[in-house]
Amino acid sequence: MNKQVPSILIIYTGGTIGMVQKEGGALNPVKFDQILDEVPELNRLGYHLESLTFNPPIDSSDMTPKKWTKLAKIIHANYSRFDGFVVLHGTDTMAYTASALSYMLENLDKPVVLTGSQLPIGILRTDGKENLITSIEIAAAKQNGMPVVPEVSIYFDFKLMRGNRTKKRHADHFSAFNSTNYPLLAKAGVDIKYFYENIFYSGKKGILNVNSAFDENVVVLKIFPGISKAVFESVINIPGLRGIVLEAYGAGNVPTAPWFTRLIKKAARLRILIVTVTQCEGGAVKMGHYQTSKELLNSGVISGKDMTTEAAVTKLMFLLGQGLSEDDIKLYMNKSMSGEISE
């Protein structure tokens, strides 16, 4: 392999970008070689491109921590051979996978760009071609011999976003993702404009390490008007439950009913960790800012600050899987590990 030529590994997990439409309108995944046939423009980049495909390719709704581990291990096994990695992924769980990878890939100093499409790459009006071509360019980009974006990111509809700050915002639009609480890493127009001040450069010179243990005994509970004591109590009583990501109103507000506070304290006695995030698209939880969140703070509930639900649930699963003490988990949940939280 010519080291002067950028080398990129494309990992195809599945998703709409690699689907073809069969008779009757159903979408089915194809081999990645067929995707390359649909994008002959890739040959004009002049890069060394290789691909690996999940066997079988999966719909992203079937993504699991075990498959995150498989993906992270593929990156780890090929890390020394490639300048960057592009992961083709379904949109539904892309933000979860990007968040999980950002915690798993310790000492990452190369680009890992996740992308996909809203329309299959073989359809005339597909957004998949541009997403794929530009993702590869970003993964290959270097300045002074160093990668320009050495972190886990999502590229979609001309925008490069930090992976663990991104949420899927629309099921139909080409602009499917948004990063409300953190600015863009890059924007593609005639040229790709990088916002270097927003990119995470760790400065660490360590060997890439994959931490793959996750504890899946976690639940997301969204607060809504009329949530009942029976529902909340049944969640707390789930056998083996270790963590709850509580989607609260606004800046972290919850019902003030006495039963709600009692159940929060019961969860604490059962050693169930509760992390609260806002159910708003943007903004942050400010524990104790309003009276309705003071009881949460006093009961040991962890503030998720401005983390997305996707970043919070994957982080909680990850930390619970690392064998840490309860105090250490609380410490790390409040601390930025890979840019997922504003400090």
One Martini backbone bead per residue (centre of mass of N, CA, C, O) as a GRO file, in nm:
protein
  343
    1MET     BB    1   0.094   0.037   0.024
    2ASN     BB    2   0.062   0.370  -0.035
    3LYS     BB    3   0.137   0.613   0.201
    4GLN     BB    4   0.060   0.873   0.021
    5VAL     BB    5  -0.211   0.737   0.009
    6PRO     BB    6  -0.507   0.746   0.115
    7SER     BB    7  -0.655   0.530   0.367
    8ILE     BB    8  -0.978   0.362   0.357
    9LEU     BB    9  -1.225   0.225   0.570
   10ILE     BB   10  -1.524   0.058   0.485
   11ILE     BB   11  -1.812   0.010   0.695
   12TYR     BB   12  -2.079  -0.216   0.647
   13THR     BB   13  -2.381  -0.259   0.836
   14GLY     BB   14  -2.611  -0.097   0.683
   15GLY     BB   15  -2.895   0.031   0.550
   16THR     BB   16  -3.030   0.239   0.316
   17ILE     BB   17  -2.773   0.290   0.140
   18GLY     BB   18  -2.772  -0.054   0.086
   19MET     BB   19  -3.036  -0.054  -0.078
   20VAL     BB   20  -3.290  -0.236  -0.256
   21GLN     BB   21  -3.558  -0.252  -0.479
   22LYS     BB   22  -3.814  -0.456  -0.483
   23GLU     BB   23  -4.069  -0.620  -0.550
   24GLY     BB   24  -4.322  -0.420  -0.386
   25GLY     BB   25  -4.092  -0.208  -0.233
   26ALA     BB   26  -3.891  -0.355  -0.082
   27LEU     BB   27  -3.607  -0.343   0.129
   28ASN     BB   28  -3.270  -0.462   0.052
   29PRO     BB   29  -2.971  -0.573   0.110
   30VAL     BB   30  -2.639  -0.530  -0.011
   31LYS     BB   31  -2.351  -0.550  -0.138
   32PHE     BB   32  -2.090  -0.334  -0.141
   33ASP     BB   33  -2.005  -0.364  -0.438
   34GLN     BB   34  -2.277  -0.236  -0.538
   35ILE     BB   35  -2.224   0.044  -0.430
   36LEU     BB   36  -1.969   0.108  -0.598
   37ASP     BB   37  -2.120   0.088  -0.872
   38GLU     BB   38  -2.294   0.355  -0.796
   39VAL     BB   39  -1.987   0.505  -0.729
   40PRO     BB   40  -1.749   0.587  -0.953
   41GLU     BB   41  -1.630   0.855  -0.826
   42LEU     BB   42  -1.429   0.724  -0.621
   43ASN     BB   43  -1.193   0.681  -0.826
   44ARG     BB   44  -1.121   1.002  -0.837
   45LEU     BB   45  -0.981   1.040  -0.553
   46GLY     BB   46  -0.715   0.842  -0.516
   47TYR     BB   47  -0.774   0.626  -0.313
   48HIS     BB   48  -0.747   0.381  -0.068
   49LEU     BB   49  -1.000   0.130  -0.084
   50GLU     BB   50  -1.181  -0.046   0.167
   51SER     BB   51  -1.395  -0.330   0.267
   52LEU     BB   52  -1.649  -0.407   0.516
   53THR     BB   53  -1.901  -0.657   0.606
   54PHE     BB   54  -2.169  -0.733   0.745
   55ASN     BB   55  -2.268  -1.080   0.847
   56PRO     BB   56  -2.522  -0.960   0.809
   57PRO     BB   57  -2.677  -0.703   0.730
   58ILE     BB   58  -2.829  -0.436   0.919
   59ASP     BB   59  -3.067  -0.302   1.079
   60SER     BB   60  -3.051  -0.042   1.304
   61SER     BB   61  -3.278  -0.163   1.497
   62ASP     BB   62  -3.057  -0.415   1.558
   63MET     BB   63  -2.884  -0.271   1.742
   64THR     BB   64  -2.604  -0.351   1.965
   65PRO     BB   65  -2.348  -0.386   2.183
   66LYS     BB   66  -2.225  -0.625   2.027
   67LYS     BB   67  -2.205  -0.460   1.758
   68TRP     BB   68  -2.023  -0.240   1.867
   69THR     BB   69  -1.791  -0.429   1.927
   70LYS     BB   70  -1.747  -0.529   1.641
   71LEU     BB   71  -1.681  -0.249   1.524
   72ALA     BB   72  -1.444  -0.172   1.713
   73LYS     BB   73  -1.267  -0.424   1.635
   74ILE     BB   74  -1.229  -0.352   1.341
   75ILE     BB   75  -1.081  -0.089   1.391
   76HIS     BB   76  -0.854  -0.206   1.565
   77ALA     BB   77  -0.743  -0.423   1.355
   78ASN     BB   78  -0.707  -0.163   1.127
   79TYR     BB   79  -0.558   0.094   1.237
   80SER     BB   80  -0.258   0.083   1.105
   81ARG     BB   81  -0.368   0.074   0.784
   82PHE     BB   82  -0.537   0.344   0.837
   83ASP     BB   83  -0.642   0.687   0.829
   84GLY     BB   84  -0.955   0.597   0.807
   85PHE     BB   85  -1.319   0.587   0.886
   86VAL     BB   86  -1.622   0.446   0.737
   87VAL     BB   87  -1.962   0.432   0.851
   88LEU     BB   88  -2.230   0.243   0.749
   89HIS     BB   89  -2.559   0.353   0.858
   90GLY     BB   90  -2.836   0.366   1.007
   91THR     BB   91  -3.033   0.631   1.130
   92ASP     BB   92  -3.189   0.542   1.392
   93THR     BB   93  -2.891   0.453   1.558
   94MET     BB   94  -2.642   0.638   1.501
   95ALA     BB   95  -2.614   0.810   1.766
   96TYR     BB   96  -2.560   0.570   1.949
   97THR     BB   97  -2.306   0.458   1.809
   98ALA     BB   98  -2.134   0.715   1.824
   99SER     BB   99  -2.135   0.733   2.130
  100ALA     BB  100  -2.018   0.457   2.199
  101LEU     BB  101  -1.749   0.487   2.039
  102SER     BB  102  -1.641   0.737   2.201
  103TYR     BB  103  -1.591   0.550   2.458
  104MET     BB  104  -1.440   0.288   2.344
  105LEU     BB  105  -1.215   0.472   2.190
  106GLU     BB  106  -0.921   0.479   2.320
  107ASN     BB  107  -0.701   0.706   2.183
  108LEU     BB  108  -0.817   0.850   1.953
  109ASP     BB  109  -0.646   0.969   1.619
  110LYS     BB  110  -0.885   0.909   1.415
  111PRO     BB  111  -1.119   0.896   1.182
  112VAL     BB  112  -1.483   0.849   1.252
  113VAL     BB  113  -1.732   0.817   1.002
  114LEU     BB  114  -2.073   0.859   1.000
  115THR     BB  115  -2.313   0.726   0.760
  116GLY     BB  116  -2.585   0.779   0.514
  117SER     BB  117  -2.942   0.752   0.425
  118GLN     BB  118  -3.275   0.814   0.298
  119LEU     BB  119  -3.179   0.697   0.021
  120PRO     BB  120  -3.097   0.483  -0.187
  121ILE     BB  121  -2.816   0.468  -0.396
  122GLY     BB  122  -2.993   0.364  -0.661
  123ILE     BB  123  -3.141   0.625  -0.650
  124LEU     BB  124  -3.154   0.912  -0.819
  125ARG     BB  125  -3.217   1.105  -0.540
  126THR     BB  126  -2.988   1.046  -0.369
  127ASP     BB  127  -2.787   1.115  -0.066
  128GLY     BB  128  -2.553   0.897  -0.058
  129LYS     BB  129  -2.323   0.999  -0.236
  130GLU     BB  130  -2.240   1.255  -0.088
  131ASN     BB  131  -2.201   1.133   0.190
  132LEU     BB  132  -1.978   0.933   0.108
  133ILE     BB  133  -1.767   1.111  -0.033
  134THR     BB  134  -1.726   1.322   0.199
  135SER     BB  135  -1.653   1.124   0.425
  136ILE     BB  136  -1.392   1.031   0.289
  137GLU     BB  137  -1.254   1.305   0.275
  138ILE     BB  138  -1.255   1.353   0.583
  139ALA     BB  139  -1.100   1.090   0.664
  140ALA     BB  140  -0.840   1.193   0.478
  141ALA     BB  141  -0.783   1.449   0.617
  142LYS     BB  142  -0.493   1.670   0.626
  143GLN     BB  143  -0.257   1.847   0.852
  144ASN     BB  144   0.061   1.822   0.878
  145GLY     BB  145   0.007   1.494   0.881
  146MET     BB  146  -0.272   1.535   1.027
  147PRO     BB  147  -0.567   1.483   1.134
  148VAL     BB  148  -0.847   1.685   1.133
  149VAL     BB  149  -1.074   1.451   1.250
  150PRO     BB  150  -1.002   1.278   1.556
  151GLU     BB  151  -1.315   1.161   1.561
  152VAL     BB  152  -1.643   1.098   1.630
  153SER     BB  153  -1.871   1.120   1.354
  154ILE     BB  154  -2.132   1.297   1.164
  155TYR     BB  155  -2.243   1.273   0.824
  156PHE     BB  156  -2.496   1.512   0.697
  157ASP     BB  157  -2.604   1.727   0.483
  158PHE     BB  158  -2.318   1.903   0.491
  159LYS     BB  159  -2.268   1.792   0.794
  160LEU     BB  160  -2.040   1.801   1.072
  161MET     BB  161  -2.068   1.599   1.369
  162ARG     BB  162  -2.069   1.519   1.675
  163GLY     BB  163  -2.170   1.215   1.767
  164ASN     BB  164  -2.245   1.279   2.092
  165ARG     BB  165  -2.441   1.546   1.978
  166THR     BB  166  -2.646   1.372   1.816
  167LYS     BB  167  -2.970   1.387   1.643
  168LYS     BB  168  -3.254   1.267   1.532
  169ARG     BB  169  -3.505   1.486   1.358
  170HIS     BB  170  -3.580   1.319   1.082
  171ALA     BB  171  -3.746   1.080   0.869
  172ASP     BB  172  -3.740   1.243   0.564
  173HIS     BB  173  -3.520   1.430   0.559
  174PHE     BB  174  -3.199   1.494   0.467
  175SER     BB  175  -3.199   1.657   0.738
  176ALA     BB  176  -3.175   1.431   0.999
  177PHE     BB  177  -2.963   1.601   1.167
  178ASN     BB  178  -2.857   1.730   1.498
  179SER     BB  179  -2.657   1.998   1.686
  180THR     BB  180  -2.756   2.202   1.930
  181ASN     BB  181  -2.514   2.195   2.172
  182TYR     BB  182  -2.314   2.187   1.912
  183PRO     BB  183  -2.105   2.273   1.688
  184LEU     BB  184  -1.971   2.242   1.402
  185LEU     BB  185  -1.695   2.087   1.235
  186ALA     BB  186  -1.834   2.101   0.943
  187LYS     BB  187  -1.881   2.236   0.599
  188ALA     BB  188  -2.031   2.164   0.288
  189GLY     BB  189  -1.940   2.290  -0.028
  190VAL     BB  190  -1.727   2.374  -0.242
  191ASP     BB  191  -1.597   2.344   0.029
  192ILE     BB  192  -1.439   2.226   0.317
  193LYS     BB  193  -1.525   2.360   0.630
  194TYR     BB  194  -1.328   2.395   0.910
  195PHE     BB  195  -1.380   2.392   1.275
  196TYR     BB  196  -1.119   2.373   1.476
  197GLU     BB  197  -1.236   2.480   1.755
  198ASN     BB  198  -1.448   2.214   1.763
  199ILE     BB  199  -1.223   2.013   1.767
  200PHE     BB  200  -1.093   1.716   1.899
  201TYR     BB  201  -0.770   1.729   2.068
  202SER     BB  202  -0.611   1.529   2.289
  203GLY     BB  203  -0.275   1.474   2.283
  204LYS     BB  204  -0.259   1.181   2.297
  205LYS     BB  205  -0.006   0.897   2.307
  206GLY     BB  206  -0.180   0.625   2.246
  207ILE     BB  207  -0.308   0.323   2.235
  208LEU     BB  208  -0.555   0.171   2.103
  209ASN     BB  209  -0.857   0.113   2.292
  210VAL     BB  210  -1.106  -0.138   2.377
  211ASN     BB  211  -1.413  -0.079   2.545
  212SER     BB  212  -1.681  -0.341   2.565
  213ALA     BB  213  -1.840  -0.299   2.828
  214PHE     BB  214  -2.188  -0.361   2.892
  215ASP     BB  215  -2.487  -0.253   3.063
  216GLU     BB  216  -2.834  -0.334   2.988
  217ASN     BB  217  -2.964  -0.235   3.280
  218VAL     BB  218  -3.143  -0.006   3.117
  219VAL     BB  219  -3.359   0.289   3.123
  220VAL     BB  220  -3.605   0.492   2.960
  221LEU     BB  221  -3.776   0.779   3.113
  222LYS     BB  222  -4.063   0.961   3.036
  223ILE     BB  223  -4.200   1.248   3.118
  224PHE     BB  224  -4.558   1.294   3.181
  225PRO     BB  225  -4.870   1.382   3.182
  226GLY     BB  226  -4.989   1.119   3.400
  227ILE     BB  227  -4.792   0.975   3.536
  228SER     BB  228  -4.771   0.687   3.722
  229LYS     BB  229  -4.695   0.513   3.995
  230ALA     BB  230  -4.711   0.227   3.870
  231VAL     BB  231  -4.512   0.274   3.642
  232PHE     BB  232  -4.264   0.366   3.803
  233GLU     BB  233  -4.257   0.120   3.995
  234SER     BB  234  -4.219  -0.098   3.774
  235VAL     BB  235  -3.945   0.003   3.684
  236ILE     BB  236  -3.788  -0.021   3.956
  237ASN     BB  237  -3.878  -0.347   3.969
  238ILE     BB  238  -3.680  -0.438   3.777
  239PRO     BB  239  -3.487  -0.692   3.734
  240GLY     BB  240  -3.153  -0.570   3.757
  241LEU     BB  241  -3.168  -0.279   3.774
  242ARG     BB  242  -2.919   0.010   3.735
  243GLY     BB  243  -3.059   0.225   3.526
  244ILE     BB  244  -3.178   0.573   3.470
  245VAL     BB  245  -3.314   0.771   3.212
  246LEU     BB  246  -3.443   1.093   3.274
  247GLU     BB  247  -3.693   1.262   3.101
  248ALA     BB  248  -3.727   1.585   3.149
  249TYR     BB  249  -3.827   1.884   3.191
  250GLY     BB  250  -3.646   2.106   3.063
  251ALA     BB  251  -3.424   2.178   3.338
  252GLY     BB  252  -3.544   1.918   3.529
  253ASN     BB  253  -3.844   1.871   3.559
  254VAL     BB  254  -4.089   1.741   3.796
  255PRO     BB  255  -4.302   1.605   3.977
  256THR     BB  256  -4.436   1.691   4.317
  257ALA     BB  257  -4.529   1.436   4.406
  258PRO     BB  258  -4.469   1.238   4.673
  259TRP     BB  259  -4.442   0.961   4.521
  260PHE     BB  260  -4.206   1.044   4.342
  261THR     BB  261  -3.993   1.094   4.561
  262ARG     BB  262  -4.012   0.813   4.693
  263LEU     BB  263  -3.914   0.655   4.437
  264ILE     BB  264  -3.641   0.786   4.411
  265LYS     BB  265  -3.543   0.686   4.692
  266LYS     BB  266  -3.584   0.387   4.635
  267ALA     BB  267  -3.378   0.367   4.407
  268ALA     BB  268  -3.135   0.443   4.582
  269ARG     BB  269  -3.163   0.195   4.776
  270LEU     BB  270  -3.133  -0.005   4.512
  271ARG     BB  271  -2.888   0.113   4.337
  272ILE     BB  272  -3.018   0.316   4.133
  273LEU     BB  273  -2.925   0.500   3.868
  274ILE     BB  274  -2.994   0.852   3.805
  275VAL     BB  275  -3.039   1.026   3.496
  276THR     BB  276  -3.083   1.361   3.388
  277VAL     BB  277  -3.266   1.489   3.110
  278THR     BB  278  -3.372   1.659   2.844
  279GLN     BB  279  -3.658   1.664   2.617
  280CYS     BB  280  -3.523   1.866   2.471
  281GLU     BB  281  -3.329   1.944   2.200
  282GLY     BB  282  -3.228   2.178   2.385
  283GLY     BB  283  -3.017   2.221   2.637
  284ALA     BB  284  -3.023   2.203   3.007
  285VAL     BB  285  -2.964   2.071   3.306
  286LYS     BB  286  -3.065   2.237   3.631
  287MET     BB  287  -3.004   2.151   3.928
  288GLY     BB  288  -3.210   2.345   4.148
  289HIS     BB  289  -3.330   2.589   3.986
  290TYR     BB  290  -3.588   2.443   4.062
  291GLN     BB  291  -3.796   2.309   4.288
  292THR     BB  292  -3.863   2.038   4.122
  293SER     BB  293  -3.531   1.957   4.128
  294LYS     BB  294  -3.430   1.945   4.427
  295GLU     BB  295  -3.509   1.655   4.509
  296LEU     BB  296  -3.323   1.516   4.314
  297LEU     BB  297  -3.059   1.627   4.425
  298ASN     BB  298  -3.112   1.519   4.724
  299SER     BB  299  -3.134   1.203   4.600
  300GLY     BB  300  -2.879   1.162   4.383
  301VAL     BB  301  -2.923   1.274   4.119
  302ILE     BB  302  -2.797   1.294   3.797
  303SER     BB  303  -2.660   1.522   3.591
  304GLY     BB  304  -2.673   1.555   3.227
  305LYS     BB  305  -2.710   1.825   3.132
  306ASP     BB  306  -2.633   1.843   2.769
  307MET     BB  307  -2.712   1.568   2.707
  308THR     BB  308  -2.812   1.330   2.528
  309THR     BB  309  -2.983   1.048   2.541
  310GLU     BB  310  -2.781   0.879   2.377
  311ALA     BB  311  -2.530   0.957   2.546
  312ALA     BB  312  -2.640   0.873   2.829
  313VAL     BB  313  -2.714   0.570   2.786
  314THR     BB  314  -2.436   0.474   2.680
  315LYS     BB  315  -2.269   0.576   2.921
  316LEU     BB  316  -2.410   0.417   3.145
  317MET     BB  317  -2.360   0.136   3.027
  318PHE     BB  318  -2.053   0.164   3.018
  319LEU     BB  319  -1.989   0.229   3.319
  320LEU     BB  320  -2.136  -0.024   3.438
  321GLY     BB  321  -1.928  -0.221   3.271
  322GLN     BB  322  -1.643  -0.130   3.437
  323GLY     BB  323  -1.653  -0.175   3.760
  324LEU     BB  324  -1.746   0.067   3.913
  325SER     BB  325  -1.820   0.281   4.131
  326GLU     BB  326  -2.072   0.482   4.214
  327ASP     BB  327  -1.897   0.740   4.246
  328ASP     BB  328  -1.748   0.716   3.971
  329ILE     BB  329  -1.994   0.726   3.791
  330LYS     BB  330  -2.088   1.006   3.881
  331LEU     BB  331  -1.831   1.151   3.795
  332TYR     BB  332  -1.834   1.069   3.486
  333MET     BB  333  -2.122   1.176   3.417
  334ASN     BB  334  -2.014   1.487   3.486
  335LYS     BB  335  -1.791   1.415   3.270
  336SER     BB  336  -1.590   1.460   3.007
  337MET     BB  337  -1.472   1.211   2.776
  338SER     BB  338  -1.572   1.305   2.444
  339GLY     BB  339  -1.758   1.579   2.424
  340GLU     BB  340  -2.070   1.523   2.548
  341ILE     BB  341  -2.004   1.768   2.749
  342SER     BB  342  -2.043   2.062   2.919
  343GLU     BB  343  -1.798   2.245   3.141
   0.00000   0.00000   0.00000
